[in-house]
XYZ file of C-alpha atoms in Angstrom:
343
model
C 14.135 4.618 -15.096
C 16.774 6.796 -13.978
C 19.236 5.355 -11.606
C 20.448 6.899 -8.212
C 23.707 5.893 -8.595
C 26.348 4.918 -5.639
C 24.537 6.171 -2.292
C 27.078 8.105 -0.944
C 26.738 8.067 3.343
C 25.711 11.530 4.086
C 26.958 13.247 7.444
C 23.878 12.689 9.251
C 25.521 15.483 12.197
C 24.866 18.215 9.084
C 22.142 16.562 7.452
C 19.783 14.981 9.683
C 16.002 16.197 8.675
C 13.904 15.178 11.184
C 11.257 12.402 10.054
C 8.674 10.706 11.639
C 8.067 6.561 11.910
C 4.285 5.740 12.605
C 3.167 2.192 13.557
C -0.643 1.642 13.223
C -2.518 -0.661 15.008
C -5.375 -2.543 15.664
C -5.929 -5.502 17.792
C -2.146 -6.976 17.249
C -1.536 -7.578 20.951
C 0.186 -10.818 20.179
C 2.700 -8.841 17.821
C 2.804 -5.473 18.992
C 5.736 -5.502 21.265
C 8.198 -6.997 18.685
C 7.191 -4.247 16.569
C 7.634 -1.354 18.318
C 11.140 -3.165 19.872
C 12.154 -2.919 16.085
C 10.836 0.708 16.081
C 12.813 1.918 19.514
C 16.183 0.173 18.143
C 16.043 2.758 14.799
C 19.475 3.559 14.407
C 18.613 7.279 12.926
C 18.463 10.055 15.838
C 16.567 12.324 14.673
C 13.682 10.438 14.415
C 9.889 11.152 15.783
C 8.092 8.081 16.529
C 4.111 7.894 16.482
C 1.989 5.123 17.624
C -1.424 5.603 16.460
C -4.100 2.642 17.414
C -7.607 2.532 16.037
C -9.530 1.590 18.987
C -8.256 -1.760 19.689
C -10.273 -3.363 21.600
C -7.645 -5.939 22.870
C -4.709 -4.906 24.877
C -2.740 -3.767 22.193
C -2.587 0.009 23.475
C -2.060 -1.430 26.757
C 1.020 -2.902 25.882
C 2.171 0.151 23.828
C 1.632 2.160 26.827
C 3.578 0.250 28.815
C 6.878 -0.120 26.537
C 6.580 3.686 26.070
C 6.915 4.232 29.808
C 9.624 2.420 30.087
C 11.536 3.795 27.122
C 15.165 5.666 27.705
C 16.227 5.926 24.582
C 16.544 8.932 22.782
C 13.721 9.299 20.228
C 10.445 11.600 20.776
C 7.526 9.389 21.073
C 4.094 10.593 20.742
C 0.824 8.386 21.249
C -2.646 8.690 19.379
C -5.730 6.747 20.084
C -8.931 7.104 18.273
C -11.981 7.040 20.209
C -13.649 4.950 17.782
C -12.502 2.805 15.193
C -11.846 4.684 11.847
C -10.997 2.149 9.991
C -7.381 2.016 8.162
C -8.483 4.548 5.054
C -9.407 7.037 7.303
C -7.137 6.180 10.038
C -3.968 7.103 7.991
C -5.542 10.008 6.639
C -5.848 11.407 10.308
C -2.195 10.558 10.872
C -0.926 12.436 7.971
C -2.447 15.631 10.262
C -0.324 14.238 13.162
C 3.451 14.023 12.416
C 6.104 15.970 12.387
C 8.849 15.226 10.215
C 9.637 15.359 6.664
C 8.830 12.198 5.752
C 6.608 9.730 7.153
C 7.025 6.109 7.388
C 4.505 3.952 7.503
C 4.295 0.508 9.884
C 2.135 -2.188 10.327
C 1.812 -3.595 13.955
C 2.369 -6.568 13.434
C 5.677 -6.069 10.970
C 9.314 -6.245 12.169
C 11.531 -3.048 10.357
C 15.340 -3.873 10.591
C 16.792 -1.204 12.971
C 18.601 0.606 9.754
C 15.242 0.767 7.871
C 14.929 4.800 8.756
C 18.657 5.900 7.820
C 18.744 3.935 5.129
C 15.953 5.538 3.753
C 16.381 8.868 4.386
C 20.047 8.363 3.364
C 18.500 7.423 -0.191
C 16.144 10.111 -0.193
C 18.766 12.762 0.309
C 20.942 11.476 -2.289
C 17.771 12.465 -4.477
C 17.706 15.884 -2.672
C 14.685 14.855 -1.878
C 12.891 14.865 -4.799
C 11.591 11.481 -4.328
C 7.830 11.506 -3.208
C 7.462 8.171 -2.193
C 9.457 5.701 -0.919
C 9.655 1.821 -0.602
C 12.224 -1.287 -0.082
C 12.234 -4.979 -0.531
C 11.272 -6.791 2.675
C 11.326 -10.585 4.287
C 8.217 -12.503 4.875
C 7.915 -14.044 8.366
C 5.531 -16.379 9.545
C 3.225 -15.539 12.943
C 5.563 -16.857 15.149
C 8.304 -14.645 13.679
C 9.893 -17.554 11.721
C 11.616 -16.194 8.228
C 9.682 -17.743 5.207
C 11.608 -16.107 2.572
C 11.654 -12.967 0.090
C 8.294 -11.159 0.589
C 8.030 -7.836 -1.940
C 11.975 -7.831 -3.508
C 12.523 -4.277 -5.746
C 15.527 -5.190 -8.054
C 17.999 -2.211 -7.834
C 18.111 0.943 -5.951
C 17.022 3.817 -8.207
C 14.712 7.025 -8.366
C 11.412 5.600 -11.039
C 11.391 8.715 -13.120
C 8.844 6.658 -16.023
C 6.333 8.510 -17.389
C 3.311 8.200 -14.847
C 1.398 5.891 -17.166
C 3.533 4.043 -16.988
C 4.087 3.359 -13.699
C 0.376 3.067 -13.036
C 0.350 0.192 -15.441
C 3.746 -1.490 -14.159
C 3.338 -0.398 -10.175
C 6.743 -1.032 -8.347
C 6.180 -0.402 -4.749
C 5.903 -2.275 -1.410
C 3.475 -1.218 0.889
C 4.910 -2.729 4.032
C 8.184 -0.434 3.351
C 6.399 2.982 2.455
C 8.018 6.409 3.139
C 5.862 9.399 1.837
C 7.342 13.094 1.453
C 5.706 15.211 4.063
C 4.429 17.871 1.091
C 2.846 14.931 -0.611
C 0.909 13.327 1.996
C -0.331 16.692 4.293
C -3.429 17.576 2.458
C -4.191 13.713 1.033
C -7.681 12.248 1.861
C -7.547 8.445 0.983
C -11.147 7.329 0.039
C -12.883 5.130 2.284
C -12.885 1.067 0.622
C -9.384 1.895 -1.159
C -6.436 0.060 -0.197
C -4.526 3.081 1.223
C -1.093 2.287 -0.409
C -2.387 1.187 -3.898
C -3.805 4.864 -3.411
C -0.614 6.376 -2.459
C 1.450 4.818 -5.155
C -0.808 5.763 -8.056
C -1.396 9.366 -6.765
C 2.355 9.602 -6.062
C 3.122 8.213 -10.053
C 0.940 11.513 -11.115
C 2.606 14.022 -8.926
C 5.991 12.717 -8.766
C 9.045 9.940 -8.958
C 9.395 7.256 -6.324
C 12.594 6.050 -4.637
C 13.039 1.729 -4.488
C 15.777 0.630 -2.107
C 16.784 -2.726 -3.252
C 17.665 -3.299 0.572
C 15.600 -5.614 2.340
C 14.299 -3.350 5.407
C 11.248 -4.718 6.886
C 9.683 -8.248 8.388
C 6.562 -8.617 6.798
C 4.429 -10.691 9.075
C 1.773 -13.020 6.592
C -0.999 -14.617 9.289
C -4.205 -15.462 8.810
C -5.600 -11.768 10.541
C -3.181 -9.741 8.317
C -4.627 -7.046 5.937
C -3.278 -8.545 2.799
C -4.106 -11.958 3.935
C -6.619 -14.056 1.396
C -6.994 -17.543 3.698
C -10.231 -18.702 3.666
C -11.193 -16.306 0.763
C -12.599 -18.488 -2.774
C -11.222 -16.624 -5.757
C -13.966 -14.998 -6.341
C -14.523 -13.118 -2.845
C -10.643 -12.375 -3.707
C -11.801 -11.066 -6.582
C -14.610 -8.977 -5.223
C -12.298 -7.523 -2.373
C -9.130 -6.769 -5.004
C -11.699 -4.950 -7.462
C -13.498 -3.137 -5.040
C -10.541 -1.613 -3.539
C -9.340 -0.654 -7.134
C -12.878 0.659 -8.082
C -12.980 3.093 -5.120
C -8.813 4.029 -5.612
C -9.670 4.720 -9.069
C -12.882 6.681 -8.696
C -11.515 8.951 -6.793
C -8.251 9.579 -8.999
C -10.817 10.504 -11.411
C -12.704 13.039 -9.631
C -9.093 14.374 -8.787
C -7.098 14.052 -12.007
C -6.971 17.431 -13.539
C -5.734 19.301 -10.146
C -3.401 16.592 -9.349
C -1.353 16.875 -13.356
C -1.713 20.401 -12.918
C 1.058 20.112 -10.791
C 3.411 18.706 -13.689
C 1.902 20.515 -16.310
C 1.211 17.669 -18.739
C 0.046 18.002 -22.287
C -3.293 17.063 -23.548
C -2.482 13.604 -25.324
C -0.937 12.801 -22.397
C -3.589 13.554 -19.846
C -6.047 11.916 -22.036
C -4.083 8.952 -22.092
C -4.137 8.586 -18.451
C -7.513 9.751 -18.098
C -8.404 6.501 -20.326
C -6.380 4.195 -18.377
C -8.536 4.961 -15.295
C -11.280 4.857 -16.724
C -10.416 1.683 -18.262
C -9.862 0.349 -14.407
C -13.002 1.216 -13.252
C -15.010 0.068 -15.900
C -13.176 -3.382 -15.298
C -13.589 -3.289 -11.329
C -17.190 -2.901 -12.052
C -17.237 -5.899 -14.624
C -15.463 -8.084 -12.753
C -17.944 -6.942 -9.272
C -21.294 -7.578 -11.695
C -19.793 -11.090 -13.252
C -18.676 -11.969 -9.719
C -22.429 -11.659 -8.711
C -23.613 -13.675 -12.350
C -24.384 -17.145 -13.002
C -20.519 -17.231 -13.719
C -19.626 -16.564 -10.383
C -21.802 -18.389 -8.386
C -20.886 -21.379 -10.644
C -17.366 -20.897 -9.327
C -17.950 -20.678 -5.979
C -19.884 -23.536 -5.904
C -16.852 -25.838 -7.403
C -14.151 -24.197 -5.202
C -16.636 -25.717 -1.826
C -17.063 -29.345 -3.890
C -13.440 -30.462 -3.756
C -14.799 -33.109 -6.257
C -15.537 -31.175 -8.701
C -13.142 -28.545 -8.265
C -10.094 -30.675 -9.875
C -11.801 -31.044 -13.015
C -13.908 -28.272 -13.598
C -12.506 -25.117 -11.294
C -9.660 -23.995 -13.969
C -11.421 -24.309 -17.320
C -14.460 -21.896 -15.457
C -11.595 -19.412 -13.813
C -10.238 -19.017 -17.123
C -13.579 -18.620 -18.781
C -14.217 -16.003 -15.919
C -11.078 -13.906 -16.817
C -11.927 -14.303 -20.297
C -15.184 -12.995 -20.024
C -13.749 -10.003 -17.720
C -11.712 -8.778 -20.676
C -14.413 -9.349 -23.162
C -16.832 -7.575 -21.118
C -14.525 -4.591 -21.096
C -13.310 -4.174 -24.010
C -17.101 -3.614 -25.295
C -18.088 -1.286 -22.134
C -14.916 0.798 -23.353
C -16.291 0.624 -26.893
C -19.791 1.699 -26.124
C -20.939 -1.549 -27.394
C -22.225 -2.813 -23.959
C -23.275 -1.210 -20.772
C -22.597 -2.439 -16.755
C -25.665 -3.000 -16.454
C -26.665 -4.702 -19.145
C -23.925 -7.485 -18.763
């Protein structure tokens, strides 16, 4: 990796792109209006702000409505609301028609940014002239309530990731509850349905491009049982089936998309095929672990993780055998020695 250096404080009076701060929400009425406080106390002027809610079917719009029609301060605030729920793939895709700016932050609504998340980040990404594609920072984990827990996603140094892009697909460094996209990478993006959108982002930006970590801590993220990322209640294997399936789908399309998307960076054959293996590598092991998770193997597994009896003595032996088996599995699928199906 390449480092930034020193970030220099730009004169934002002579170099103030504008850039655009989305919150997305769904049925987060209990934590909406701390987020979009956090949002209206940005400390970066030229600064578009979009709230964009997915049907909620609480009073989560209500409540955005409300705080908007009140606001004085002096950022341009534009509203969105699906008529039906889109579900978050799709729902970001639609935003990245929406905005305005050159870059596009991304916020949860339920999350907490600090109010010098935006010039922060856009200081950074100047001091790159821009090159970066995609953007993301360490953040704080709070608890529902808004209590701090502790570090959450912590990047170690401020620099501009210029590995090779297999690289950073098999050592990802991002945060998705800090993202900042480029408004020339995102436009004409699609993220496929069942993919978790900034897995998606990162890998697509790591063929296209460098990405920008701040080491600075710039965002609350809020961990509660409702939260996207949130696995309570989940036995490892349903954690397993919901990781794997999101990589399957992130990966298939990827795929489909490769040759177009290193077109753009005119790479040379080894090194396409390279990456073209470690894809398909992913996807043949999302669809191992998704067939063992529905085996004898699996069920066994679930079984001891709901018999707290036998879950001390057995559970770890059989979640390492599981693992095990995963690699096995797909190493011979990759060798042509074995099939999906015939696992």
């Amino acid at each position: 990796m390449r480092r930034c250096g020193e970030l220099k404080h730009f004169d934002m009076q002579k170099n103030h792109p504008l850039v655009t701060f989305c919150v997305v929400s769904f049925n987060q009425e209990a934590y909406i209006e701390a987020t979009v406080r956090a949002v209206f106390a940005q400390t970066y002027d030229a600064l578009e702000i979009l709230f964009s809610d997915d049907a909620s079917t609480d009073r989560t719009y209500a409540i955005i409505q409300e705080m908007v029609a009140d606001y004085r301060g002096p950022h341009r605030i534009r509203l969105n609301r699906n008529p039906q729920n889109m579900g978050l793939a799709a729902h970001i895709t639609k935003i990245f028609t929406l905005f305005s700016g050159e870059l596009v932050f991304l916020g949860a609504g339920d999350d907490i940014s600090t109010p010098d998340r935006v010039a922060v980040t856009v200081d950074a990404w100047l001091n790159t002239n821009q090159h970066a594609v995609a953007i993301y920072a360490s953040s704080m984990e709070i608890d529902a309530e808004g209590r701090l827990i502790g570090p959450s996603t912590q990047l170690p140094e401020t620099v501009l990731d210029t590995r090779p892009p297999l690289l950073k697909m098999r050592d990802p460094l991002l945060n998705g509850s800090t993202d900042a996209y480029a408004a020339s990478f995102v436009r004409n993006v699609v993220i496929p349905q069942g993919s978790a959108e900034d897995e998606y982002l990162y890998m697509r930006a790591a063929l296209v491009g460098d990405c920008l970590l701040i080491q600075n801590g710039l965002n609350h993220y809020r961990f509660h049982p409702q939260s996207m990322s949130s696995n309570a209640g989940r036995t490892f294997i349903e954690r397993q089936v919901r990781r794997y399936t999101w990589k399957k789908q992130c990966m298939l399309d990827l795929h489909q998309k490769l040759d177009a998307l290193l077109d753009q960076r005119h790479f040379p054959h080894e090194k396409r095929s390279a990456i073209r293996r470690f894809i398909q590598g992913q996807i043949v092991k999302s669809e191992v672990v998704l067939k063992l998770a529905q085996s004898r193997r699996g069920r066994i597994l679930s079984w001891l993780e709901h018999h707290p009896i036998w879950k001390g003595v057995f559970f770890r032996p059989m979640r390492a055998c599981f693992r095990l088996c995963v690699h096995s599995e797909r190493a011979l699928c990759m060798l042509g020695i074995k099939r999906i199906g015939a696992m």
